[in-house]
Coordinates of C-alpha atoms in Angstrom, one line a residue:
M221 CA 0.1 -0.1 0.1
L222 CA 1.4 3.5 -0.9
K223 CA 1.5 5.4 2.4
R224 CA 3.2 8.6 1.3
L225 CA 4.3 10.2 -1.9
Y226 CA 6.8 12.9 -2.3
I227 CA 7.6 15.2 -5.3
K228 CA 10.1 17.7 -5.9
N229 CA 10.8 19.9 -8.9
F230 CA 8.9 17.8 -11.4
T231 CA 7.1 19.7 -14.2
L232 CA 4.6 22.1 -12.5
I233 CA 5.0 20.6 -9.1
D234 CA 7.6 22.5 -6.9
E235 CA 7.1 20.3 -3.9
L236 CA 4.4 17.9 -2.8
D237 CA 4.3 15.7 0.3
I238 CA 0.9 14.0 0.9
D239 CA -0.3 10.9 2.9
L240 CA -2.5 8.3 1.2
Y241 CA -4.7 5.6 2.8
Q242 CA -6.0 2.2 2.5
G243 CA -9.3 1.6 0.8
F244 CA -10.7 3.6 -2.0
S245 CA -9.4 7.2 -2.7
V246 CA -10.4 9.5 -5.3
I247 CA -8.3 12.3 -7.1
T248 CA -10.5 15.2 -8.8
G249 CA -9.5 18.4 -10.5
E250 CA -10.1 20.4 -13.7
T251 CA -8.7 19.1 -17.1
G252 CA -5.0 20.4 -17.0
A253 CA -4.7 20.8 -13.1
G254 CA -2.0 18.5 -13.1
K255 CA -3.5 15.1 -12.5
S256 CA -1.5 13.5 -15.0
I257 CA 1.7 15.0 -13.6
I258 CA 1.0 13.0 -10.6
L259 CA 0.7 9.8 -12.5
G260 CA 3.7 10.7 -14.6
A261 CA 5.8 11.1 -11.4
I262 CA 4.4 7.8 -10.1
G263 CA 5.3 6.1 -13.5
L264 CA 9.2 7.4 -12.9
L265 CA 9.0 5.3 -9.7
L266 CA 7.8 2.3 -11.8
G267 CA 10.9 2.4 -14.0
Q268 CA 9.5 4.6 -16.9
R269 CA 12.1 6.6 -18.8
A270 CA 12.3 10.4 -17.9
D271 CA 12.0 13.5 -20.3
S272 CA 14.8 15.8 -19.1
K273 CA 12.7 18.6 -20.7
I274 CA 10.1 18.4 -17.9
I275 CA 12.7 17.9 -15.0
K276 CA 13.5 21.3 -13.2
D277 CA 16.9 21.3 -11.5
K278 CA 17.3 18.2 -9.3
C279 CA 14.0 16.3 -9.2
V280 CA 13.1 13.9 -6.3
I281 CA 10.3 11.5 -6.4
E282 CA 9.8 9.0 -3.3
A283 CA 7.1 6.8 -2.3
H284 CA 6.7 4.9 0.9
F285 CA 4.9 1.4 1.1
D286 CA 3.6 -0.9 3.7
I287 CA 4.0 -4.2 2.2
S288 CA 3.8 -6.3 5.4
R289 CA 1.0 -8.5 3.8
Y290 CA 2.3 -9.4 0.6
G291 CA 5.3 -11.7 1.1
M292 CA 8.1 -9.9 -0.9
E293 CA 11.1 -10.5 1.4
T294 CA 12.6 -13.0 -1.3
F295 CA 12.8 -10.2 -3.8
F296 CA 14.8 -8.1 -1.1
T297 CA 17.0 -11.0 -0.3
E298 CA 17.9 -11.8 -3.9
N299 CA 18.8 -8.3 -4.6
D300 CA 20.9 -7.7 -1.3
I301 CA 18.6 -4.8 -0.1
E302 CA 17.3 -4.3 3.5
Y303 CA 13.9 -5.4 3.9
D304 CA 11.5 -3.2 6.0
P305 CA 8.0 -4.5 5.3
S306 CA 6.3 -1.5 7.1
D307 CA 8.2 1.2 5.4
C308 CA 9.6 0.3 2.1
I309 CA 10.9 3.2 0.2
I310 CA 11.5 3.7 -3.4
R311 CA 13.1 6.8 -4.9
R312 CA 14.1 8.5 -8.2
E313 CA 16.7 11.3 -8.5
L314 CA 16.8 12.9 -11.7
T315 CA 18.6 16.1 -13.2
S316 CA 17.6 18.3 -16.1
A317 CA 21.0 17.0 -17.5
G318 CA 19.6 13.6 -18.0
K319 CA 21.2 11.9 -15.1
S320 CA 19.0 9.5 -13.1
R321 CA 19.5 7.4 -10.1
A322 CA 17.2 4.8 -8.3
F323 CA 17.2 3.6 -4.8
I324 CA 15.2 1.0 -2.9
N325 CA 15.4 1.5 0.8
D326 CA 18.4 3.9 0.2
T327 CA 20.4 1.3 -1.6
P328 CA 21.2 2.3 -5.2
V329 CA 19.9 -0.2 -7.7
Q330 CA 19.5 -0.4 -11.6
L331 CA 16.5 0.9 -13.1
V332 CA 15.6 -2.9 -14.1
I333 CA 15.2 -3.8 -10.6
L334 CA 13.2 -0.8 -9.4
K335 CA 10.7 -1.3 -12.4
E336 CA 10.5 -5.2 -11.0
L337 CA 9.8 -4.1 -7.6
G338 CA 7.2 -1.3 -8.9
E339 CA 5.4 -3.8 -10.9
Q340 CA 4.4 -5.6 -7.8
L341 CA 3.5 -2.5 -5.8
I342 CA 1.3 -0.4 -8.2
D343 CA -0.7 -1.1 -11.4
I344 CA -1.9 2.1 -13.2
H345 CA -4.6 1.7 -15.4
S346 CA -4.8 4.6 -18.0
Q347 CA -7.3 4.9 -20.9
H348 CA -4.7 3.5 -23.4
Q349 CA -4.6 0.3 -21.6
N350 CA -8.3 -0.2 -23.0
L351 CA -6.3 -0.9 -26.3
L352 CA -4.9 -4.3 -24.6
L353 CA -8.4 -5.7 -25.3
N354 CA -7.4 -5.9 -28.9
K355 CA -4.4 -8.0 -28.1
Q356 CA -4.7 -11.7 -28.0
D357 CA -1.9 -12.2 -25.6
F358 CA -3.5 -9.9 -23.1
Q359 CA -6.7 -11.7 -23.3
L360 CA -4.6 -15.2 -22.6
S361 CA -3.0 -13.5 -19.7
V362 CA -6.2 -12.5 -17.9
V363 CA -7.4 -16.1 -18.3
D364 CA -4.3 -17.6 -17.0
I365 CA -4.0 -14.9 -14.0
I366 CA -7.4 -15.9 -12.7
A367 CA -6.9 -19.5 -13.3
D368 CA -3.7 -19.3 -11.3
N369 CA -1.9 -21.1 -14.2
T370 CA 1.6 -19.6 -13.1
K371 CA 3.0 -23.1 -12.0
S372 CA 1.5 -25.1 -14.8
L373 CA 2.6 -22.4 -17.2
T374 CA 6.2 -22.2 -16.0
Q375 CA 6.3 -26.0 -16.2
Y376 CA 5.3 -26.0 -19.5
Q377 CA 7.6 -23.2 -20.7
Q378 CA 10.6 -25.1 -19.4
T379 CA 9.5 -28.2 -21.5
Y380 CA 8.7 -26.1 -24.4
N381 CA 12.2 -24.5 -24.0
D382 CA 13.8 -27.8 -24.0
Y383 CA 11.8 -28.9 -27.1
Q384 CA 13.1 -25.7 -29.0
S385 CA 16.5 -26.3 -28.0
V386 CA 16.7 -30.0 -28.9
N387 CA 14.7 -29.3 -32.3
K388 CA 17.6 -26.7 -33.0
E389 CA 20.1 -29.2 -32.3
L390 CA 18.8 -31.7 -34.3
E391 CA 18.4 -29.2 -37.1
T392 CA 22.2 -28.4 -36.8
L393 CA 23.1 -32.0 -36.6
Q394 CA 21.1 -33.1 -39.6
E395 CA 22.8 -30.0 -41.5
C396 CA 26.2 -31.2 -40.3
I397 CA 25.6 -34.9 -41.3
E398 CA 24.4 -33.7 -44.7
N399 CA 27.5 -31.6 -45.2
N400 CA 29.9 -34.4 -43.7
R401 CA 28.3 -37.0 -46.3
Q402 CA 28.8 -34.6 -49.2
N403 CA 32.3 -34.1 -48.2
Q404 CA 33.1 -37.7 -46.9
D405 CA 35.2 -38.9 -49.9
F406 CA 37.3 -35.6 -49.3
L407 CA 37.6 -36.2 -45.7
Q408 CA 38.4 -39.7 -46.3
F409 CA 41.2 -38.7 -48.6
Q410 CA 42.7 -36.0 -46.3
Y411 CA 42.6 -38.7 -43.2
D412 CA 44.4 -41.3 -45.6
E413 CA 47.0 -38.7 -46.9
L414 CA 47.9 -37.5 -43.1
T415 CA 47.9 -41.3 -42.0
N416 CA 50.1 -42.7 -44.8
A417 CA 52.6 -39.6 -43.9
N418 CA 53.5 -41.5 -40.7
L419 CA 53.6 -38.3 -38.7
V420 CA 55.7 -38.5 -35.7
E421 CA 55.9 -35.9 -32.8
D422 CA 59.1 -33.8 -32.9
E423 CA 60.4 -35.6 -36.2
Q424 CA 60.4 -32.3 -37.9
E425 CA 62.9 -30.8 -35.7
E426 CA 65.3 -33.7 -35.4
L427 CA 65.4 -33.8 -39.2
E428 CA 66.1 -30.1 -39.5
Q429 CA 69.0 -30.5 -37.2
K430 CA 70.3 -33.7 -39.3
S431 CA 70.0 -31.8 -42.2
D432 CA 71.8 -28.8 -41.1
T433 CA 74.5 -30.7 -39.7
M434 CA 75.1 -32.9 -42.8
S435 CA 75.1 -29.6 -45.0
H436 CA 77.8 -28.2 -43.1
A437 CA 79.9 -31.5 -42.6
E438 CA 83.2 -30.4 -44.1
E439 CA 83.3 -27.3 -42.1
I440 CA 82.3 -29.4 -38.8
K441 CA 85.0 -31.9 -39.6
S442 CA 87.7 -29.2 -40.2
A443 CA 86.8 -27.4 -36.8
L444 CA 86.6 -30.9 -34.9
Y445 CA 90.1 -32.0 -36.5
E446 CA 91.8 -28.8 -35.6
A447 CA 90.3 -28.8 -32.0
D448 CA 91.4 -32.7 -31.7
N449 CA 95.0 -31.9 -33.0
A450 CA 95.4 -28.9 -30.3
L451 CA 94.4 -31.3 -27.5
S452 CA 95.9 -34.7 -28.2
A453 CA 98.9 -34.3 -30.6
D454 CA 101.8 -36.3 -29.3
D455 CA 104.3 -33.7 -28.6
T456 CA 102.4 -30.4 -28.8
G457 CA 98.9 -31.6 -27.7
I458 CA 97.5 -29.7 -24.5
V459 CA 96.7 -33.0 -22.9
S460 CA 100.3 -34.3 -23.3
T461 CA 101.7 -31.4 -22.0
L462 CA 99.4 -31.1 -19.0
R463 CA 100.4 -34.6 -18.1
S464 CA 104.2 -33.6 -18.1
A465 CA 103.4 -30.8 -16.0
R466 CA 101.4 -32.7 -13.7
T467 CA 104.4 -35.3 -13.4
A468 CA 106.9 -32.6 -12.8
L469 CA 105.0 -31.4 -9.8
S470 CA 104.2 -34.8 -8.1
S471 CA 108.0 -35.4 -8.2
I472 CA 108.7 -32.4 -5.9
Q473 CA 105.9 -32.9 -3.6
R474 CA 108.2 -34.4 -0.7
V475 CA 110.4 -31.1 -0.8
C476 CA 107.7 -28.7 -1.8
P477 CA 104.5 -29.3 0.1
D478 CA 102.5 -26.6 -2.1
A479 CA 103.4 -28.6 -5.3
S480 CA 101.0 -31.3 -4.1
E481 CA 97.9 -29.1 -4.3
L482 CA 99.0 -27.7 -7.7
A483 CA 99.6 -31.3 -8.9
Q484 CA 96.0 -32.3 -7.8
R485 CA 94.4 -29.2 -9.4
L486 CA 96.5 -30.2 -12.8
E487 CA 95.2 -33.9 -12.2
S488 CA 91.6 -32.3 -12.2
S489 CA 92.3 -30.4 -15.4
Y490 CA 94.0 -33.2 -17.3
I491 CA 91.2 -35.5 -16.6
E492 CA 88.6 -33.0 -17.7
L493 CA 90.4 -32.1 -21.0
K494 CA 91.2 -35.8 -21.6
D495 CA 87.5 -36.5 -21.6
I496 CA 86.8 -33.6 -23.9
S497 CA 89.7 -34.8 -26.2
E498 CA 88.0 -38.3 -26.4
E499 CA 84.4 -36.7 -27.1
I500 CA 86.0 -34.7 -29.9
S501 CA 87.7 -37.8 -31.6
N502 CA 84.3 -39.7 -31.3
Q503 CA 82.3 -36.7 -33.1
L504 CA 85.1 -36.7 -35.8
E505 CA 84.5 -40.2 -36.4
R506 CA 80.7 -39.8 -36.5
V507 CA 80.9 -36.7 -39.0
D508 CA 80.4 -38.2 -42.3
F509 CA 78.7 -36.7 -45.3
D510 CA 76.1 -38.9 -47.3
P511 CA 74.7 -37.2 -50.1
A512 CA 72.0 -40.1 -50.4
E513 CA 70.9 -39.8 -46.8
L514 CA 70.9 -36.0 -47.0
D515 CA 68.5 -36.3 -50.0
T516 CA 66.3 -38.7 -48.0
I517 CA 66.1 -36.2 -44.8
N518 CA 65.5 -33.2 -47.3
N519 CA 62.9 -35.1 -49.2
R520 CA 61.0 -35.8 -46.0
L521 CA 61.3 -32.5 -44.6
D522 CA 59.8 -31.2 -48.0
R523 CA 56.9 -33.6 -47.5
L524 CA 56.2 -32.4 -44.0
Y525 CA 56.3 -28.8 -45.3
D526 CA 54.0 -29.4 -48.2
L527 CA 51.4 -31.1 -45.5
E528 CA 51.8 -28.2 -43.3
K529 CA 51.3 -25.7 -46.0
K530 CA 48.3 -27.6 -47.3
Y531 CA 46.5 -27.7 -44.0
H532 CA 47.5 -24.4 -42.9
V533 CA 49.2 -25.6 -39.8
E534 CA 52.7 -24.6 -38.3
N535 CA 54.1 -28.0 -37.3
V536 CA 54.0 -31.7 -37.2
S537 CA 51.9 -31.7 -33.9
E538 CA 49.2 -29.7 -35.3
L539 CA 49.1 -32.1 -38.6
I540 CA 48.6 -34.9 -36.1
T541 CA 45.6 -32.9 -34.4
K542 CA 44.0 -32.3 -38.1
R543 CA 44.4 -36.0 -38.6
E544 CA 42.6 -37.1 -35.4
E545 CA 39.8 -34.4 -36.3
L546 CA 39.3 -35.8 -39.6
K547 CA 39.1 -39.2 -37.9
S548 CA 36.5 -38.0 -35.5
Q549 CA 34.3 -36.6 -38.5
L550 CA 34.6 -39.6 -40.2
N551 CA 33.6 -41.6 -37.2
N552 CA 30.5 -39.2 -36.6
I553 CA 29.4 -39.9 -40.1
E554 CA 29.7 -43.5 -39.5
N555 CA 27.5 -43.2 -36.0
S556 CA 25.5 -40.3 -37.2
D557 CA 22.5 -42.6 -37.6
E558 CA 22.6 -43.5 -34.2
A559 CA 23.0 -40.0 -32.9
L560 CA 20.1 -39.0 -35.2
A561 CA 17.8 -41.4 -34.1
A562 CA 18.5 -40.6 -30.6
L563 CA 18.2 -37.1 -30.8
Q564 CA 14.7 -37.5 -32.8
Q565 CA 13.5 -39.9 -29.9
R566 CA 14.5 -37.1 -27.6
L567 CA 12.5 -34.6 -29.6
S568 CA 9.5 -36.7 -29.7
D569 CA 9.3 -37.2 -26.0
L570 CA 9.5 -33.6 -25.5
Q571 CA 6.9 -33.1 -27.8
T572 CA 4.7 -35.6 -26.3
Q573 CA 5.4 -34.2 -22.8
A574 CA 4.8 -30.4 -23.9
K575 CA 1.5 -31.5 -25.7
K576 CA 0.5 -33.1 -22.2
E577 CA 1.5 -30.2 -20.4
A578 CA -0.4 -27.8 -22.9
D579 CA -3.7 -30.0 -22.7
I580 CA -3.6 -29.4 -19.0
L581 CA -3.3 -25.6 -19.6
T582 CA -6.2 -25.9 -22.1
K583 CA -8.4 -27.7 -19.5
R584 CA -7.8 -25.1 -16.8
R585 CA -8.3 -22.4 -19.1
Q586 CA -11.6 -23.8 -20.8
K587 CA -12.8 -24.4 -16.9
T588 CA -11.8 -20.9 -15.9
A589 CA -13.2 -19.2 -19.0
Q590 CA -16.6 -20.6 -18.0
Q591 CA -16.2 -19.1 -14.6
I592 CA -15.0 -15.6 -16.2
E593 CA -18.1 -15.5 -18.6
K594 CA -20.8 -16.0 -15.7
E595 CA -19.0 -13.6 -13.5
M596 CA -18.5 -11.0 -16.3
Q597 CA -22.3 -11.3 -16.9
S598 CA -23.1 -10.7 -13.4
R599 CA -20.9 -7.8 -13.1
L600 CA -21.8 -6.1 -16.4
I601 CA -25.4 -6.3 -16.1
P602 CA -25.6 -3.9 -13.2
L603 CA -23.5 -1.5 -15.1
G604 CA -26.2 -1.0 -17.5
M605 CA -26.0 -3.8 -19.8
P606 CA -29.1 -5.8 -19.2
N607 CA -28.8 -7.9 -22.4
V608 CA -24.8 -8.2 -22.3
R609 CA -23.1 -11.4 -23.5
F610 CA -19.7 -12.1 -22.8
S611 CA -18.0 -15.2 -24.1
I612 CA -14.4 -16.3 -24.3
Q613 CA -13.5 -18.4 -27.2
I614 CA -10.5 -20.8 -26.8
T615 CA -9.2 -22.4 -30.2
K616 CA -6.4 -24.8 -30.4
D617 CA -3.1 -23.8 -32.3
T618 CA 0.1 -25.2 -32.8
L619 CA 2.4 -25.3 -29.6
G620 CA 3.9 -22.0 -28.8
R621 CA 5.3 -20.1 -25.9
T622 CA 2.2 -20.0 -24.0
G623 CA 0.8 -23.3 -25.0
Q624 CA -1.7 -24.3 -27.9
D625 CA -4.4 -21.9 -27.3
K626 CA -5.8 -18.9 -29.0
V627 CA -8.0 -16.7 -26.9
A628 CA -10.6 -14.3 -28.0
F629 CA -13.1 -12.1 -25.8
L630 CA -16.4 -11.9 -27.5
F631 CA -18.9 -9.4 -26.7
S632 CA -22.4 -8.1 -27.5
A633 CA -24.4 -5.4 -25.7
N634 CA -27.8 -6.5 -26.8
T635 CA -29.6 -9.7 -28.0
S636 CA -29.8 -8.7 -31.9
T637 CA -25.9 -8.3 -32.3
P638 CA -24.0 -11.4 -32.7
L639 CA -21.0 -12.2 -30.7
Q640 CA -18.0 -10.3 -32.1
P641 CA -14.3 -9.4 -30.7
V642 CA -14.9 -7.0 -28.0
S643 CA -12.5 -4.4 -29.2
Q644 CA -14.5 -4.4 -32.6
V645 CA -17.9 -3.8 -31.3
A646 CA -17.9 -2.3 -27.8
S647 CA -18.1 1.5 -27.5
G648 CA -15.5 3.3 -25.2
G649 CA -18.0 3.3 -22.3
E650 CA -18.6 -0.4 -22.8
I651 CA -14.9 -1.2 -23.2
A652 CA -14.3 0.8 -19.8
R653 CA -17.0 -1.3 -17.9
V654 CA -15.5 -4.6 -19.3
M655 CA -12.0 -3.5 -18.2
L656 CA -13.1 -2.3 -14.8
S657 CA -14.7 -5.6 -14.4
L658 CA -11.8 -7.6 -15.6
K659 CA -9.6 -5.7 -13.5
A660 CA -11.8 -6.4 -10.4
M661 CA -11.6 -10.1 -11.0
I662 CA -7.8 -9.9 -11.7
S663 CA -7.3 -8.1 -8.4
G664 CA -9.1 -10.9 -6.6
A665 CA -6.6 -13.3 -8.1
V666 CA -3.6 -11.3 -7.7
K667 CA -2.7 -9.5 -4.4
L668 CA -1.3 -6.2 -6.1
P669 CA -0.9 -3.6 -3.3
T670 CA -2.3 -0.6 -4.9
I671 CA -4.4 -0.2 -8.2
I672 CA -4.6 3.4 -9.8
F673 CA -7.6 4.1 -12.3
D674 CA -6.8 6.9 -14.5
E675 CA -10.5 8.1 -15.7
I676 CA -11.9 4.6 -16.2
D677 CA -15.3 6.2 -16.2
T678 CA -14.8 7.6 -19.7
G679 CA -18.0 7.3 -21.7
V680 CA -20.2 6.7 -18.5
S681 CA -22.4 8.8 -16.3
G682 CA -25.3 8.8 -13.6
K683 CA -26.3 5.5 -12.1
I684 CA -23.6 3.2 -14.1
A685 CA -20.8 5.7 -12.6
E686 CA -22.0 5.1 -9.2
K687 CA -22.0 1.4 -9.9
M688 CA -18.5 1.6 -11.1
A689 CA -17.5 3.5 -8.0
E690 CA -19.1 0.6 -5.9
I691 CA -16.8 -2.1 -7.7
M692 CA -13.7 -0.1 -7.0
Q693 CA -14.9 0.6 -3.4
E694 CA -15.3 -3.2 -3.1
M695 CA -11.9 -3.8 -4.4
G696 CA -10.4 -1.5 -1.8
R697 CA -12.0 -3.3 0.9
H698 CA -9.9 -6.2 0.7
E699 CA -6.6 -5.3 2.1
R700 CA -6.0 -3.3 -1.1
Q701 CA -5.5 0.5 -2.0
V702 CA -7.5 1.7 -5.1
I703 CA -7.3 5.1 -6.3
S704 CA -9.4 6.7 -9.1
I705 CA -8.7 9.8 -10.9
T706 CA -12.2 11.0 -11.9
H707 CA -14.3 13.6 -13.3
L708 CA -17.5 12.1 -12.1
P709 CA -19.2 13.3 -9.0
Q710 CA -20.9 9.7 -8.5
I711 CA -17.4 8.2 -8.3
A712 CA -15.8 10.9 -6.2
A713 CA -18.5 10.7 -3.7
L714 CA -17.9 7.0 -2.7
G715 CA -14.0 7.5 -2.0
T716 CA -13.1 7.1 1.4
S717 CA -10.4 9.8 1.0
H718 CA -10.7 12.6 -1.5
Y719 CA -7.7 14.6 -3.0
K720 CA -8.0 17.8 -5.3
V721 CA -5.3 18.8 -7.7
E722 CA -5.5 22.5 -8.8
K723 CA -3.2 25.1 -10.6
E724 CA -2.1 28.0 -8.9
E725 CA -0.4 31.1 -10.4
T726 CA 2.6 32.5 -8.2
A727 CA 5.3 34.8 -8.8
Q728 CA 7.6 32.3 -9.9
G729 CA 5.1 30.9 -12.2
T730 CA 2.3 28.4 -12.7
I731 CA 2.4 25.5 -10.0
S732 CA 0.3 22.4 -9.3
R733 CA -0.9 21.4 -5.7
M734 CA -2.6 18.4 -4.6
T735 CA -4.4 18.5 -1.0
E736 CA -6.5 16.1 0.7
L737 CA -10.0 17.7 1.1
S738 CA -12.0 17.9 4.4
S739 CA -15.5 16.9 4.7
E740 CA -16.5 20.5 4.0
G741 CA -14.1 20.6 1.1
R742 CA -15.5 17.6 -0.4
I743 CA -19.0 18.9 -0.3
R744 CA -17.9 22.1 -2.4
E745 CA -15.6 20.0 -4.8
I746 CA -18.7 17.6 -5.6
A747 CA -21.0 20.4 -5.9
Q748 CA -18.5 22.2 -8.4
M749 CA -18.4 19.0 -10.3
L750 CA -22.4 18.9 -10.5
S751 CA -23.0 22.7 -11.3
G752 CA -19.7 24.3 -12.5
S753 CA -18.0 27.2 -11.1
D754 CA -21.3 28.7 -9.7
I755 CA -22.0 26.6 -6.7
S756 CA -25.8 26.5 -6.1
D757 CA -27.5 25.5 -3.0
A758 CA -29.0 22.7 -5.0
A759 CA -25.7 21.5 -6.0
I760 CA -24.5 21.5 -2.5
Q761 CA -27.6 19.7 -1.5
N762 CA -27.1 17.1 -4.2
A763 CA -23.5 16.8 -3.1
K764 CA -24.4 16.0 0.5
E765 CA -26.9 13.4 -0.8
L766 CA -24.1 11.8 -3.0
L767 CA -21.9 11.7 0.1
R768 CA -24.8 10.5 2.1
I769 CA -24.2 13.2 4.7

């Protein structure tokens, strides 16, 4: 329930701070006084986009709600927002530069979160919403809401989404299989080519090293021979000279103790250099230039390079990966019939399940449609339509997002006119009464804290208006808040609380104000609605009668 509304610097409103109450309230005022401005401000709290042209300086719109009866704690927990059921505060702050911020209980939130909460707090029924009667999805949603189909519809939509997903997967698989089968011979050729190449990891690197070595065999052999000669020549080699030096130092160890350590160090160097010399000799023996072997190596490398270029890869490892991919594609082709059959069976099972769940929805909708027809009949007859007929036509269609049903509201205001779609045959006043009756039924099925009717009384007057007011009054009795913006005194008189919106000329320009009327103020306002600006005694008396004073 909306307890308090605060508006600052929004179009013609400098500042408004007003309390609102449970039950049925009315808002009146002359055309252009600013009633639509109030609705516009509330719309911003529901997440609507703001037009910076109507924002003065920094605009603040804030509403306080009592949501203690509506079990909304989960929303606040999921969005990490403090939960205060007795005083839930939502706020928009906007600037003329186009900046906007949203808050729930002083926690900054994205506009989509504010909108999600706002839609659970307030329903604004404006005149353009009557056009919804022309939309099939709205008519279907009315039936589902009154049937309490949320759980069944959610279950069906999960199954339907799975069905759509598997169907898409099947189409992709069929396309893939078709493409692969068309390319099967080519894929097989590529796989055979890579298999016959006998690819080995790291082979290319080893062959490149061998090719490089053999291509420089003479240069390598010459360097190794020179090093070998320097180390191991009989008379001049370093190893032989080092051995002589070690022997000389060893011979004087007894008379020169320092020579012992030097001899040991020479011994270590001698062993290391002797080992190096032997390794160089072995390398020298292994270096051999074989033109035939070099050709074989280079031919193999050319083959690998050609394959890498052909398959757009960098090395043998990637060629092996490509070969395995081709093998997998060929295996998939061989096993495609099994995979296709399994997916087709899965799709068939989901279709059967979706059809079964859609049938459940259809039965619930058909049963509820009969209830709605009877209740609409009973609601519309007192609203000045003694011969009204209201029927809900449900026809089967292909499976879709909402099931298999098409829903159409059919209407006739008299016995001589056949039932036709309500939006095509009902007058503006008749549509207003139909929508009010539907809203009353929906409000009984959904615990929406606040419902605002913006001139729902268009096209009606007199006793019919009074009957419409009684419906709104009844809606406001069931832990609900109903607010009606009206031009009709018959509706205004039945409000528990009465607010007036009026313009005022000030030194700063035109401003709009909203005030709660006292008992005396209500009498004068309703009298003015009855007689115009010149309030007569008769109008005063009529106003008192309407107010039942």
